[in-house]
Short mmCIF file of C-alpha atoms and ligand atoms in Angstrom, two decimals:
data_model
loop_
_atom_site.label_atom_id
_atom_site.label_comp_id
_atom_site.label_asym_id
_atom_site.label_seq_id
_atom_site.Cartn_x
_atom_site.Cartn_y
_atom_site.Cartn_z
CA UNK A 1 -7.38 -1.60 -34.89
CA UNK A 2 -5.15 -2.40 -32.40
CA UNK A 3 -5.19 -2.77 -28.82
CA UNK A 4 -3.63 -3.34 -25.03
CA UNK A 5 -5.12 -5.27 -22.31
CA UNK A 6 -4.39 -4.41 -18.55
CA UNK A 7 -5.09 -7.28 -16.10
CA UNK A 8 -4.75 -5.98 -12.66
CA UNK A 9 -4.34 -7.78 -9.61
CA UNK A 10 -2.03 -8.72 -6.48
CA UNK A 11 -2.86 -12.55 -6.84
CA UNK A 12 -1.72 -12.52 -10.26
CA UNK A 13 1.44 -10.88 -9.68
CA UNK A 14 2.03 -13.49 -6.38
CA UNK A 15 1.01 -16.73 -8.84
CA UNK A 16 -1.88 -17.30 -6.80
CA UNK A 17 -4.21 -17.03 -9.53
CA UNK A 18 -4.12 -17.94 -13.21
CA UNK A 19 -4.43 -15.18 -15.12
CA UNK A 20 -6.79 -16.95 -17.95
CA UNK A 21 -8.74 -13.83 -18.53
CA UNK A 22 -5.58 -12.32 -20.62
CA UNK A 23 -5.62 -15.02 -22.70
CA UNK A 24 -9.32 -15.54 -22.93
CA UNK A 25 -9.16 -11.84 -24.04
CA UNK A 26 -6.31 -11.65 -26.64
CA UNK A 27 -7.93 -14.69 -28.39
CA UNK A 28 -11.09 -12.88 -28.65
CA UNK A 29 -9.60 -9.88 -30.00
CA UNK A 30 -7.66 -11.56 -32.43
CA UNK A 31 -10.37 -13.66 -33.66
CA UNK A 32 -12.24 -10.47 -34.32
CA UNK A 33 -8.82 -9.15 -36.09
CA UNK A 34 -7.90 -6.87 -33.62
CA UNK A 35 -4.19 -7.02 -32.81
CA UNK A 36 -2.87 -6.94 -29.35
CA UNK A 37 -0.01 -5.00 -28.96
CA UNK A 38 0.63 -5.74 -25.28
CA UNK A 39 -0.66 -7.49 -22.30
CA UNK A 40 0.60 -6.25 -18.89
CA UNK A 41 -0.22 -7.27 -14.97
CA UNK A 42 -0.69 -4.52 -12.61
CA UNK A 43 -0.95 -4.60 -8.66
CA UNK A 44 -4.27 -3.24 -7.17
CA UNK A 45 -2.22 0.25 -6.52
CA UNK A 46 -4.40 3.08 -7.77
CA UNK A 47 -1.29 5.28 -9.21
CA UNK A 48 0.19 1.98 -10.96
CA UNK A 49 -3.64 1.17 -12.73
CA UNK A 50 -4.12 4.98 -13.49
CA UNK A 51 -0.43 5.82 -14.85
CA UNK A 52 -0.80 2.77 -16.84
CA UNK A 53 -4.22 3.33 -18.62
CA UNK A 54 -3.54 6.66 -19.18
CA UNK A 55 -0.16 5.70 -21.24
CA UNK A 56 -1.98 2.85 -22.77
CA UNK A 57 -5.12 4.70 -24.17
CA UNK A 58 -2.49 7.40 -25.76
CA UNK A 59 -0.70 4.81 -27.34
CA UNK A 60 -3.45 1.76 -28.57
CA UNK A 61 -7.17 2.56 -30.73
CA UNK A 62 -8.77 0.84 -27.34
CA UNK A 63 -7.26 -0.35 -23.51
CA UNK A 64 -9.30 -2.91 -21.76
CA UNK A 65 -8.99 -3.76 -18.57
CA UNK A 66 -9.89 -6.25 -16.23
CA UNK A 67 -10.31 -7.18 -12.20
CA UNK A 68 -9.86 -4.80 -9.27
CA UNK A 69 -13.66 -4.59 -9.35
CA UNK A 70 -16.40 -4.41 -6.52
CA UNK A 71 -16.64 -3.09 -3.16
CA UNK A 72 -13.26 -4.33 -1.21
CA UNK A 73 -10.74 -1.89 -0.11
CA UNK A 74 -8.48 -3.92 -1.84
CA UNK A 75 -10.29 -3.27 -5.28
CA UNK A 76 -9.76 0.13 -6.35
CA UNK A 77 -9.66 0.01 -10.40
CA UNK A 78 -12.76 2.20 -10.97
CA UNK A 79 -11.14 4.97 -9.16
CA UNK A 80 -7.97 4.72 -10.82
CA UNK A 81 -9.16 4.77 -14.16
CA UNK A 82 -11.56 7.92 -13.30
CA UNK A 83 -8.56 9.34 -12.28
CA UNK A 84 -6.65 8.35 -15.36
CA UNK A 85 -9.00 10.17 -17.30
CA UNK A 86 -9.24 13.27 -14.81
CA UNK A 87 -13.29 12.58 -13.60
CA UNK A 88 -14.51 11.94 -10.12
CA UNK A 89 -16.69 8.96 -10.06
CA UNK A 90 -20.42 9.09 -9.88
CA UNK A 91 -22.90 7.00 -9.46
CA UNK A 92 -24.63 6.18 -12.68
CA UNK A 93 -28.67 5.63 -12.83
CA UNK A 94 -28.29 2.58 -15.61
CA UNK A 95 -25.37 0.55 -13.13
CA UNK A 96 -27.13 1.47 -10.39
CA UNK A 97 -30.43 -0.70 -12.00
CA UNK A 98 -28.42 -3.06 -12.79
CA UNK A 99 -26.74 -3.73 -9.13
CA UNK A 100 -30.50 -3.11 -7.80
CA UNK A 101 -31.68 -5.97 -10.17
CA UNK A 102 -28.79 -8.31 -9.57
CA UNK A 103 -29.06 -7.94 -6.06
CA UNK A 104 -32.84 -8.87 -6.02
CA UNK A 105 -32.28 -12.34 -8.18
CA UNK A 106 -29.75 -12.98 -5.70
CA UNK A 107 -31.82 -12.24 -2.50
CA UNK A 108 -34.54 -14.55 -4.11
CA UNK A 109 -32.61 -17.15 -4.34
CA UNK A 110 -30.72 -16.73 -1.04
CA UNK A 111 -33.92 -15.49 1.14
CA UNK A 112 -31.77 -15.96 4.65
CA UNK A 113 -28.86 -14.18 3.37
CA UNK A 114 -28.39 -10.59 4.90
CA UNK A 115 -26.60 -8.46 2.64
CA UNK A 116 -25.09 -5.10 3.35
CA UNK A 117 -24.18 -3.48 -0.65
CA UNK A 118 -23.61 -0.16 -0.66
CA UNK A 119 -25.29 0.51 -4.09
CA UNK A 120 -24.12 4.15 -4.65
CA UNK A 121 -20.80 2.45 -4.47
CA UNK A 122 -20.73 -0.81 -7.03
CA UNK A 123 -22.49 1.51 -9.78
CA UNK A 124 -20.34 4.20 -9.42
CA UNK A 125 -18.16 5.05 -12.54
CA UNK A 126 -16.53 7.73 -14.12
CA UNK A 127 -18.61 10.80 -15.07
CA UNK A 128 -20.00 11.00 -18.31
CA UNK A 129 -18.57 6.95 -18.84
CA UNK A 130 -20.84 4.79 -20.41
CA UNK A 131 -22.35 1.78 -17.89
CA UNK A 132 -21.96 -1.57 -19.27
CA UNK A 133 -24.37 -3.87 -17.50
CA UNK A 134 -22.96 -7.05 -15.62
CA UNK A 135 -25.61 -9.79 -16.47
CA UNK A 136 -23.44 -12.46 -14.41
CA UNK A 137 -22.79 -10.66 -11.13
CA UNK A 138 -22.56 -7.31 -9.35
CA UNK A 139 -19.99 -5.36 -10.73
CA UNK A 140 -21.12 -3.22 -13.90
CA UNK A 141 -18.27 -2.40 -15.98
CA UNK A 142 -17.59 0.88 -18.30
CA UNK A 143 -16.58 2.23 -20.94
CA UNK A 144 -14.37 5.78 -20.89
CA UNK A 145 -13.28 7.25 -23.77
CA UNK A 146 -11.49 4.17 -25.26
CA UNK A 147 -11.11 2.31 -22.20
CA UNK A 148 -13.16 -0.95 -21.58
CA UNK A 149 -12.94 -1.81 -17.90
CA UNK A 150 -14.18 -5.01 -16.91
CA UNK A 151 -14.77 -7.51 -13.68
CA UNK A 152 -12.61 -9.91 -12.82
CA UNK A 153 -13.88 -12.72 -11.79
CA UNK A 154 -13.72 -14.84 -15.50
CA UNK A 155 -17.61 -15.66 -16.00
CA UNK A 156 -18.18 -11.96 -15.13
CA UNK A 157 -15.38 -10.88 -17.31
CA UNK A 158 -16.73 -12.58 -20.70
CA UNK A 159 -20.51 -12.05 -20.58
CA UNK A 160 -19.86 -8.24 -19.78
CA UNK A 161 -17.21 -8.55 -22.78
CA UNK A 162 -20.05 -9.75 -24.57
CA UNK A 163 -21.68 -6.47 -24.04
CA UNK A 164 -19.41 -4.73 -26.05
CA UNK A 165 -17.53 -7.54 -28.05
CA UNK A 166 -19.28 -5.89 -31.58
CA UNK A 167 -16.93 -2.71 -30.77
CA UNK A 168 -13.82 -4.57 -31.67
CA UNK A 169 -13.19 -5.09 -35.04
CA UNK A 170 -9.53 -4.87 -37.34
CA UNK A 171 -8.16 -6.57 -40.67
CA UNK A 172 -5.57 -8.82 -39.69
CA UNK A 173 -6.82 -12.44 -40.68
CA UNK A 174 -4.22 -15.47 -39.52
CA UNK A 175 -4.06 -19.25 -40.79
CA UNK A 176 -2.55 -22.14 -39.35
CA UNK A 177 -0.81 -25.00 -40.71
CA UNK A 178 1.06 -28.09 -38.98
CA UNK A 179 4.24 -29.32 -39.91
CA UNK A 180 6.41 -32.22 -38.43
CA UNK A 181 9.59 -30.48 -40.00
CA UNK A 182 12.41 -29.82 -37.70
CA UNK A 183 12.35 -25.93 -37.39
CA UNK A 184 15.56 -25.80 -38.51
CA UNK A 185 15.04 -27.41 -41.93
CA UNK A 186 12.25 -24.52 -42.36
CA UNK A 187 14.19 -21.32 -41.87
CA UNK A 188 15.17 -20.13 -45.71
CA UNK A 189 10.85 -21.21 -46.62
CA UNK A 190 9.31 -19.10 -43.69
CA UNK A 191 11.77 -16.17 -44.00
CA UNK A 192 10.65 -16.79 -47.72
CA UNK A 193 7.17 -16.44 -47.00
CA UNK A 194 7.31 -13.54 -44.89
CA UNK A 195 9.59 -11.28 -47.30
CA UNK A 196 7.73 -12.28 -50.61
CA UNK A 197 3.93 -11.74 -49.42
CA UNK A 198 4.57 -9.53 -46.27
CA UNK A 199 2.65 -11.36 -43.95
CA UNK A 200 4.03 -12.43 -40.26
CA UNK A 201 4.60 -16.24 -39.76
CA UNK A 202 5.34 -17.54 -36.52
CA UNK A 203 6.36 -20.57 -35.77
CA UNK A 204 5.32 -22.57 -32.23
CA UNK A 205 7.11 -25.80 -31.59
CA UNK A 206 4.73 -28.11 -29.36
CA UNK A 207 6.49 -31.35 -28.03
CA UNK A 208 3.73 -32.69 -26.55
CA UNK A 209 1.73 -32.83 -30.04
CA UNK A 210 5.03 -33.22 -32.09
CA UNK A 211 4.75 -30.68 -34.19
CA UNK A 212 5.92 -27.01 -35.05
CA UNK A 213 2.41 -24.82 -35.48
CA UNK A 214 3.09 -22.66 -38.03
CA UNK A 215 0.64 -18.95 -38.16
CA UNK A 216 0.53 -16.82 -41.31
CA UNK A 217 -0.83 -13.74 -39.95
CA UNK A 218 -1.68 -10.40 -42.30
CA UNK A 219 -4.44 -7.53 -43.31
CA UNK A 220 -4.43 -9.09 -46.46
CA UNK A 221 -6.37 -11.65 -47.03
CA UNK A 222 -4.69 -12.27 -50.23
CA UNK A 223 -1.40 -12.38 -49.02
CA UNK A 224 -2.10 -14.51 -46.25
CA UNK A 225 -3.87 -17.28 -48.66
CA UNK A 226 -0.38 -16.81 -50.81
CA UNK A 227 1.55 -17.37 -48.25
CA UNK A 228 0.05 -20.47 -46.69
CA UNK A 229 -0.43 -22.03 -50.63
CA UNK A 230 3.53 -21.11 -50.84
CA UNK A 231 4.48 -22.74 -47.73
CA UNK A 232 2.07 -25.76 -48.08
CA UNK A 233 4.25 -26.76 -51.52
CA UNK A 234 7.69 -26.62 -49.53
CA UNK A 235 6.72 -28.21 -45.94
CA UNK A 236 5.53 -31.42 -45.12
CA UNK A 237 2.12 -30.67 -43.70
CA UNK A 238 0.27 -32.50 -41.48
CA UNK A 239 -3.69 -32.23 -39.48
CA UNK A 240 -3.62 -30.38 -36.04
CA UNK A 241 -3.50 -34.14 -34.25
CA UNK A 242 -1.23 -36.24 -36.70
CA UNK A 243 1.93 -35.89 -34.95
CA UNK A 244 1.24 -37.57 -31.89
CA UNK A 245 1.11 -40.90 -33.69
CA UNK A 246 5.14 -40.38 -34.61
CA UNK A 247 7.59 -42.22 -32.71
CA UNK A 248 9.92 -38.57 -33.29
CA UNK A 249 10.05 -35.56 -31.69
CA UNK A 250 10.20 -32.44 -33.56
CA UNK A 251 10.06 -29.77 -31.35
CA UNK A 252 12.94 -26.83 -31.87
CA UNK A 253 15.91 -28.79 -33.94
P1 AMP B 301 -11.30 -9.05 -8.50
O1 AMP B 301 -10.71 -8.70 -9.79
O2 AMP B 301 -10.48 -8.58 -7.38
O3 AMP B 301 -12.73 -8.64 -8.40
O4 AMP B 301 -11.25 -10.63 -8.43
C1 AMP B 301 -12.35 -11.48 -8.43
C2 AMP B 301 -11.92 -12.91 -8.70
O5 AMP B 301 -11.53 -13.04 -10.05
C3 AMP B 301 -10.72 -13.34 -7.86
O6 AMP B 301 -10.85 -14.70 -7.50
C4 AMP B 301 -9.58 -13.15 -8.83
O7 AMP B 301 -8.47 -13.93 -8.51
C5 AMP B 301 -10.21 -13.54 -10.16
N1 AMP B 301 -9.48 -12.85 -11.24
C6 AMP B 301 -9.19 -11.53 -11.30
N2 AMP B 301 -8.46 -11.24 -12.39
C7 AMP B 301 -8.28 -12.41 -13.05
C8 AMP B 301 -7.60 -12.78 -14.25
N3 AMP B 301 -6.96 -11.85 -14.98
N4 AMP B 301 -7.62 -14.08 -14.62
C9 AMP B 301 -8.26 -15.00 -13.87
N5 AMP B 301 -8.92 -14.73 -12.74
C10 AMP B 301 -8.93 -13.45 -12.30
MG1 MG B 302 -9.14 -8.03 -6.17
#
């Protein structure tokens, strides 16, 4: 399985905002063995978000996106995906209980708040798309065709994630080792590694730790194991925290 993940947003685009939920995301889906093919920032423009799902879902097993949720002017995600996949949004009886039942726990707790929702509007999604309920906030997200459109805000994003998280599921299994080799003492072993058990092997220099993270990733388990046992005989190896205590840098020599 592979997949793309759309994170839309003006703040993310000006660097006003971090945008942690594409990261929280691709590290889900690859712990799950999905891999992400791309991960790309869109404004809040309706024709950008729609033109871009649409491409996406052709091209990737599943599209998820996140932010550009809720009832601002400013948010306009749901309609762009309904339009990516040619439906008019509707409101949908499940989302709507869900706003109705959010929006009651909140009221409860905030008995002199006046709030004006307009219902219809939060649960509306694409016809025919299939509600997933929001058990953080307002916002339900959905699920069309094999889009997964999500909140934004990141609390929001992961529990309604949660929803669905069982739907994501692929064969590419990764290991990590740490080495305090210089990366250029390495180069003949990991090209090595990757041409005799076909597996991917990236390798991640990190000054601050002092070491070069090295990732065997592969569908086969097998391969992957091979790899890693091949590698572990020809570099020095060390645990995830061990390089700190050198006096040398590694990093990229
Ligand atoms: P919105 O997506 O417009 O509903 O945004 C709700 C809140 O979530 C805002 O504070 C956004 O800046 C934040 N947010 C939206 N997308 C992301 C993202 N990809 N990563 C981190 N925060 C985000
Ligand atoms: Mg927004």
């Amino acid at each position: 399985m592979d997949a793309a993940l759309i994170t839309v947003g003006d703040e993310l685009l000006a660097g006003d905002t971090t945008d942690t939920n594409a990261t929280w995301l691709a590290g889900q889906l690859t712990d799950r063995g999905v891999v992400v093919r791309r991960v790309l920032t869109v404004p809040d423009d309706e024709t950008v978000i729609a033109d871009t799902v649409r491409e996406y879902s052709d091209a990737f097993d599943a599209v998820v996106v996140t932010g550009g949720l809720g009832g601002t002017p400013d948010d306009v995600t749901m309609d762009a995906v309904a339009r990516a996949f040619d439906r008019p949004l509707a409101p949908d009886d499940l989302a709507r209980e869900d706003v109705e039942r959010t929006l009651a726990a909140y009221l409860e707790a905030n008995p002199d708040l006046e709030l004006d929702v307009d219902v219809d509007a939060e649960a509306a999604i694409p016809r025919d798309a299939r509600p997933i309920i929001n058990p953080e906030g307002l916002s339900p997200g959905c699920v069309v065709e094999n889009a997964y459109v999500l909140p934004g805000i990141p609390d929001e994003m992961e529990a309604v994630f949660g929803e669905v998280a069982g739907e994501f599921a692929g064969e590419v299994r990764s290991e990590t080792l740490y080495t305090t080799d210089p990366e250029a003492n390495m180069i003949g072993d990991l090209a090595a590694a990757r041409e005799r058990f076909g597996v991917s092997v990236g390798c991640y220099p990190d000054r601050e730790a002092r070491h070069n993270r090295l990732k065997v990733s592969g569908s086969d388990a097998d391969s992957v194991a091979g790899a890693v046992e091949f590698l572990r005989e020809r570099v020095t190896t060390v645990a995830a925290d061990e390089g700190r205590d050198r006096e040398e840098t590694v990093g990229d020599r």
